[in-house]
Amino acid sequence: MLKWLGPILLGLVVAAATAWAAIAYIPYGLMNVAMDRLGQGGVNSMSYGNLATPERQPVVRPSPDLAYSSCPYDLSKGPVAIDVAPAPGRYSSLSLFDAATDVIFVRNDVEAGGKPYRIIVARQGQAVPAGAEIVRTSHDRGIALIRLLLKDPTEIGALDAVRRQSSCRTVTNPK
């Protein structure tokens, strides 16, 4: 029995190390895939996706009654400003995800009082505009995702102009 103790302990150590590595690194890999799929307009630029269909699902299980706008962001060159223009009378929300897939910020149209708002996403120590609402993160990369609820898929045409007022861009002069 003692001759098996060494291989059993080695197997347990390898299994524990493998589990730890998977838990630590898989979220970053998943976020890279999501950023590639959602980054149609490039990094630090808002993309206004088509409605999800069974044939077109850029992310797992998108809702067919939501219009998605996304901005893969990269803070390595400075903070990023995200401007959100809610559509009157429609539920909408902004969610910010960091590189580890953690949600770091959420706001919906009700919390915003139905008014447009701006969020600045920045790393610790990055200069930001005075008086701006700041969301600090410990990662350079992530995704901003805006969801707009549709009562019927055909109304996307009437709401598309409002949704395209939301934007994402690097803050060029934070002072």
Short mmCIF file of the C-alpha atoms (twelve columns), coordinates in Angstrom:
data_MODEL
# 
_entry.id   MODEL 
# 
loop_
_atom_site.group_PDB 
_atom_site.id 
_atom_site.type_symbol 
_atom_site.label_atom_id 
_atom_site.label_alt_id 
_atom_site.label_comp_id 
_atom_site.label_asym_id 
_atom_site.label_seq_id 
_atom_site.Cartn_x 
_atom_site.Cartn_y 
_atom_site.Cartn_z 
_atom_site.pdbx_PDB_model_num 
ATOM 1   C CA . MET A 1   0.000   0.000  0.000   1 
ATOM 2   C CA . LEU A 2   2.815   2.441  0.792   1 
ATOM 3   C CA . LYS A 3   4.282   2.014  -2.717  1 
ATOM 4   C CA . TRP A 4   1.069   3.611  -4.109  1 
ATOM 5   C CA . LEU A 5   1.153   6.589  -1.752  1 
ATOM 6   C CA . GLY A 6   3.661   8.561  -3.871  1 
ATOM 7   C CA . PRO A 7   1.805   8.155  -7.203  1 
ATOM 8   C CA . ILE A 8   -1.533  8.900  -5.541  1 
ATOM 9   C CA . LEU A 9   -0.180  12.093 -3.944  1 
ATOM 10  C CA . LEU A 10  1.422   13.120 -7.249  1 
ATOM 11  C CA . GLY A 11  -1.885  12.531 -9.036  1 
ATOM 12  C CA . LEU A 12  -3.736  14.662 -6.477  1 
ATOM 13  C CA . VAL A 13  -1.187  17.480 -6.791  1 
ATOM 14  C CA . VAL A 14  -1.424  17.411 -10.612 1 
ATOM 15  C CA . ALA A 15  -5.238  17.351 -10.457 1 
ATOM 16  C CA . ALA A 16  -5.319  20.283 -8.015  1 
ATOM 17  C CA . ALA A 17  -2.851  22.298 -10.112 1 
ATOM 18  C CA . THR A 18  -4.835  21.598 -13.289 1 
ATOM 19  C CA . ALA A 19  -8.114  22.620 -11.627 1 
ATOM 20  C CA . TRP A 20  -6.548  25.824 -10.286 1 
ATOM 21  C CA . ALA A 21  -5.097  26.716 -13.702 1 
ATOM 22  C CA . ALA A 22  -8.428  26.092 -15.427 1 
ATOM 23  C CA . ILE A 23  -10.323 28.242 -12.921 1 
ATOM 24  C CA . ALA A 24  -7.716  30.994 -13.130 1 
ATOM 25  C CA . TYR A 25  -7.275  31.193 -16.923 1 
ATOM 26  C CA . ILE A 26  -10.452 29.973 -18.682 1 
ATOM 27  C CA . PRO A 27  -12.406 33.221 -17.996 1 
ATOM 28  C CA . TYR A 28  -9.699  35.259 -19.778 1 
ATOM 29  C CA . GLY A 29  -9.815  32.943 -22.780 1 
ATOM 30  C CA . LEU A 30  -13.596 33.171 -22.914 1 
ATOM 31  C CA . MET A 31  -13.437 36.973 -22.761 1 
ATOM 32  C CA . ASN A 32  -10.941 37.043 -25.645 1 
ATOM 33  C CA . VAL A 33  -13.339 34.971 -27.755 1 
ATOM 34  C CA . ALA A 34  -16.266 37.259 -26.831 1 
ATOM 35  C CA . MET A 35  -14.246 40.383 -27.649 1 
ATOM 36  C CA . ASP A 36  -13.321 38.955 -31.054 1 
ATOM 37  C CA . ARG A 37  -16.944 38.077 -31.836 1 
ATOM 38  C CA . LEU A 38  -18.425 41.351 -30.601 1 
ATOM 39  C CA . GLY A 39  -15.680 43.680 -31.843 1 
ATOM 40  C CA . GLN A 40  -17.099 44.276 -35.317 1 
ATOM 41  C CA . GLY A 41  -16.336 48.006 -35.092 1 
ATOM 42  C CA . GLY A 42  -12.942 47.567 -33.446 1 
ATOM 43  C CA . VAL A 43  -11.677 48.249 -29.944 1 
ATOM 44  C CA . ASN A 44  -12.962 51.341 -28.090 1 
ATOM 45  C CA . SER A 45  -15.717 51.736 -30.657 1 
ATOM 46  C CA . MET A 46  -19.399 50.854 -30.312 1 
ATOM 47  C CA . SER A 47  -20.858 48.177 -32.610 1 
ATOM 48  C CA . TYR A 48  -24.598 47.974 -33.125 1 
ATOM 49  C CA . GLY A 49  -25.349 44.307 -33.686 1 
ATOM 50  C CA . ASN A 50  -28.117 42.810 -35.755 1 
ATOM 51  C CA . LEU A 51  -30.885 41.048 -33.895 1 
ATOM 52  C CA . ALA A 52  -30.082 37.493 -32.825 1 
ATOM 53  C CA . THR A 53  -31.486 34.631 -34.890 1 
ATOM 54  C CA . PRO A 54  -30.888 30.887 -34.619 1 
ATOM 55  C CA . GLU A 55  -28.317 31.284 -37.417 1 
ATOM 56  C CA . ARG A 56  -26.629 34.353 -35.932 1 
ATOM 57  C CA . GLN A 57  -25.591 33.981 -32.310 1 
ATOM 58  C CA . PRO A 58  -22.294 35.793 -31.665 1 
ATOM 59  C CA . VAL A 59  -22.473 34.906 -27.960 1 
ATOM 60  C CA . VAL A 60  -24.072 32.031 -26.134 1 
ATOM 61  C CA . ARG A 61  -27.854 32.243 -25.941 1 
ATOM 62  C CA . PRO A 62  -28.549 35.864 -26.917 1 
ATOM 63  C CA . SER A 63  -32.134 36.974 -26.458 1 
ATOM 64  C CA . PRO A 64  -34.066 37.549 -29.704 1 
ATOM 65  C CA . ASP A 65  -36.066 40.390 -28.099 1 
ATOM 66  C CA . LEU A 66  -32.982 42.434 -27.220 1 
ATOM 67  C CA . ALA A 67  -30.960 44.692 -29.510 1 
ATOM 68  C CA . TYR A 68  -27.317 44.531 -28.448 1 
ATOM 69  C CA . SER A 69  -24.686 47.232 -28.810 1 
ATOM 70  C CA . SER A 70  -21.180 46.340 -27.691 1 
ATOM 71  C CA . CYS A 71  -17.819 47.966 -27.163 1 
ATOM 72  C CA . PRO A 72  -14.743 45.847 -26.526 1 
ATOM 73  C CA . TYR A 73  -12.536 48.277 -24.615 1 
ATOM 74  C CA . ASP A 74  -8.796  48.527 -24.003 1 
ATOM 75  C CA . LEU A 75  -7.561  50.978 -21.370 1 
ATOM 76  C CA . SER A 76  -3.854  50.601 -22.186 1 
ATOM 77  C CA . LYS A 77  -3.864  53.977 -24.002 1 
ATOM 78  C CA . GLY A 78  -6.124  55.727 -21.503 1 
ATOM 79  C CA . PRO A 79  -9.624  55.749 -20.018 1 
ATOM 80  C CA . VAL A 80  -12.668 55.023 -22.162 1 
ATOM 81  C CA . ALA A 81  -15.876 57.098 -22.169 1 
ATOM 82  C CA . ILE A 82  -19.137 55.233 -22.664 1 
ATOM 83  C CA . ASP A 83  -22.133 57.401 -23.483 1 
ATOM 84  C CA . VAL A 84  -25.550 55.766 -23.216 1 
ATOM 85  C CA . ALA A 85  -28.736 57.192 -24.752 1 
ATOM 86  C CA . PRO A 86  -31.773 55.278 -23.433 1 
ATOM 87  C CA . ALA A 87  -34.729 54.847 -25.794 1 
ATOM 88  C CA . PRO A 88  -37.812 56.500 -24.262 1 
ATOM 89  C CA . GLY A 89  -40.292 54.007 -22.855 1 
ATOM 90  C CA . ARG A 90  -38.005 51.001 -23.379 1 
ATOM 91  C CA . TYR A 91  -35.965 49.008 -20.904 1 
ATOM 92  C CA . SER A 92  -32.254 49.313 -21.584 1 
ATOM 93  C CA . SER A 93  -29.143 48.560 -19.570 1 
ATOM 94  C CA . LEU A 94  -25.392 49.028 -19.656 1 
ATOM 95  C CA . SER A 95  -23.221 46.247 -18.243 1 
ATOM 96  C CA . LEU A 96  -19.426 46.406 -17.997 1 
ATOM 97  C CA . PHE A 97  -17.448 43.165 -17.897 1 
ATOM 98  C CA . ASP A 98  -13.734 42.997 -17.129 1 
ATOM 99  C CA . ALA A 99  -11.181 40.644 -18.677 1 
ATOM 100 C CA . ALA A 100 -11.993 37.962 -16.081 1 
ATOM 101 C CA . THR A 101 -15.697 38.049 -17.158 1 
ATOM 102 C CA . ASP A 102 -16.697 39.707 -13.865 1 
ATOM 103 C CA . VAL A 103 -19.489 42.292 -13.981 1 
ATOM 104 C CA . ILE A 104 -17.982 45.554 -12.701 1 
ATOM 105 C CA . PHE A 105 -20.894 47.925 -13.368 1 
ATOM 106 C CA . VAL A 106 -24.608 47.806 -14.286 1 
ATOM 107 C CA . ARG A 107 -27.120 50.589 -14.826 1 
ATOM 108 C CA . ASN A 108 -30.553 50.459 -16.422 1 
ATOM 109 C CA . ASP A 109 -32.777 53.195 -17.842 1 
ATOM 110 C CA . VAL A 110 -34.861 53.398 -14.665 1 
ATOM 111 C CA . GLU A 111 -31.782 53.972 -12.494 1 
ATOM 112 C CA . ALA A 112 -30.649 56.625 -15.001 1 
ATOM 113 C CA . GLY A 113 -34.029 58.355 -14.807 1 
ATOM 114 C CA . GLY A 114 -34.508 57.751 -18.537 1 
ATOM 115 C CA . LYS A 115 -31.783 60.316 -19.238 1 
ATOM 116 C CA . PRO A 116 -28.527 59.910 -21.198 1 
ATOM 117 C CA . TYR A 117 -25.442 59.306 -19.072 1 
ATOM 118 C CA . ARG A 118 -21.672 58.907 -19.375 1 
ATOM 119 C CA . ILE A 119 -19.423 56.449 -17.599 1 
ATOM 120 C CA . ILE A 120 -15.626 56.668 -17.691 1 
ATOM 121 C CA . VAL A 121 -13.875 53.299 -17.367 1 
ATOM 122 C CA . ALA A 122 -10.313 53.669 -16.068 1 
ATOM 123 C CA . ARG A 123 -7.484  51.836 -14.380 1 
ATOM 124 C CA . GLN A 124 -6.235  52.972 -11.003 1 
ATOM 125 C CA . GLY A 125 -3.969  55.993 -11.467 1 
ATOM 126 C CA . GLN A 126 -5.265  57.018 -14.917 1 
ATOM 127 C CA . ALA A 127 -6.261  60.678 -15.191 1 
ATOM 128 C CA . VAL A 128 -9.991  61.192 -15.696 1 
ATOM 129 C CA . PRO A 129 -12.162 64.245 -16.453 1 
ATOM 130 C CA . ALA A 130 -13.148 66.227 -13.374 1 
ATOM 131 C CA . GLY A 131 -16.689 65.539 -12.204 1 
ATOM 132 C CA . ALA A 132 -17.125 62.429 -14.358 1 
ATOM 133 C CA . GLU A 133 -18.671 59.226 -13.037 1 
ATOM 134 C CA . ILE A 134 -15.769 56.773 -12.892 1 
ATOM 135 C CA . VAL A 135 -15.737 52.976 -12.895 1 
ATOM 136 C CA . ARG A 136 -12.296 51.708 -11.857 1 
ATOM 137 C CA . THR A 137 -11.090 48.301 -12.955 1 
ATOM 138 C CA . SER A 138 -7.940  46.257 -12.407 1 
ATOM 139 C CA . HIS A 139 -7.881  45.010 -16.018 1 
ATOM 140 C CA . ASP A 140 -7.027  46.841 -19.246 1 
ATOM 141 C CA . ARG A 141 -9.549  44.954 -21.340 1 
ATOM 142 C CA . GLY A 142 -13.233 44.136 -21.167 1 
ATOM 143 C CA . ILE A 143 -16.606 44.624 -22.837 1 
ATOM 144 C CA . ALA A 144 -19.333 47.232 -22.444 1 
ATOM 145 C CA . LEU A 145 -22.694 45.770 -23.427 1 
ATOM 146 C CA . ILE A 146 -25.893 47.763 -23.950 1 
ATOM 147 C CA . ARG A 147 -29.179 45.877 -24.168 1 
ATOM 148 C CA . LEU A 148 -32.367 47.443 -25.543 1 
ATOM 149 C CA . LEU A 149 -35.647 45.564 -25.048 1 
ATOM 150 C CA . LEU A 150 -37.924 45.389 -28.090 1 
ATOM 151 C CA . LYS A 151 -41.643 44.652 -27.891 1 
ATOM 152 C CA . ASP A 152 -41.444 43.275 -31.425 1 
ATOM 153 C CA . PRO A 153 -38.385 42.663 -33.648 1 
ATOM 154 C CA . THR A 154 -39.870 44.867 -36.377 1 
ATOM 155 C CA . GLU A 155 -39.499 48.006 -34.239 1 
ATOM 156 C CA . ILE A 156 -35.695 47.894 -34.447 1 
ATOM 157 C CA . GLY A 157 -35.865 50.190 -37.491 1 
ATOM 158 C CA . ALA A 158 -37.638 52.925 -35.524 1 
ATOM 159 C CA . LEU A 159 -35.325 52.570 -32.490 1 
ATOM 160 C CA . ASP A 160 -32.022 52.112 -34.328 1 
ATOM 161 C CA . ALA A 161 -31.300 55.861 -34.599 1 
ATOM 162 C CA . VAL A 162 -31.706 56.270 -30.827 1 
ATOM 163 C CA . ARG A 163 -29.534 53.273 -30.044 1 
ATOM 164 C CA . ARG A 164 -26.787 54.585 -32.354 1 
ATOM 165 C CA . GLN A 165 -26.519 57.685 -30.162 1 
ATOM 166 C CA . SER A 166 -24.718 55.506 -27.604 1 
ATOM 167 C CA . SER A 167 -20.965 55.524 -28.113 1 
ATOM 168 C CA . CYS A 168 -17.626 54.376 -26.793 1 
ATOM 169 C CA . ARG A 169 -14.261 56.066 -27.278 1 
ATOM 170 C CA . THR A 170 -10.890 56.691 -25.684 1 
ATOM 171 C CA . VAL A 171 -10.764 59.830 -23.553 1 
ATOM 172 C CA . THR A 172 -8.224  62.007 -25.346 1 
ATOM 173 C CA . ASN A 173 -7.911  64.914 -22.918 1 
ATOM 174 C CA . PRO A 174 -8.947  63.828 -19.425 1 
ATOM 175 C CA . LYS A 175 -8.236  67.167 -17.715 1 
# 
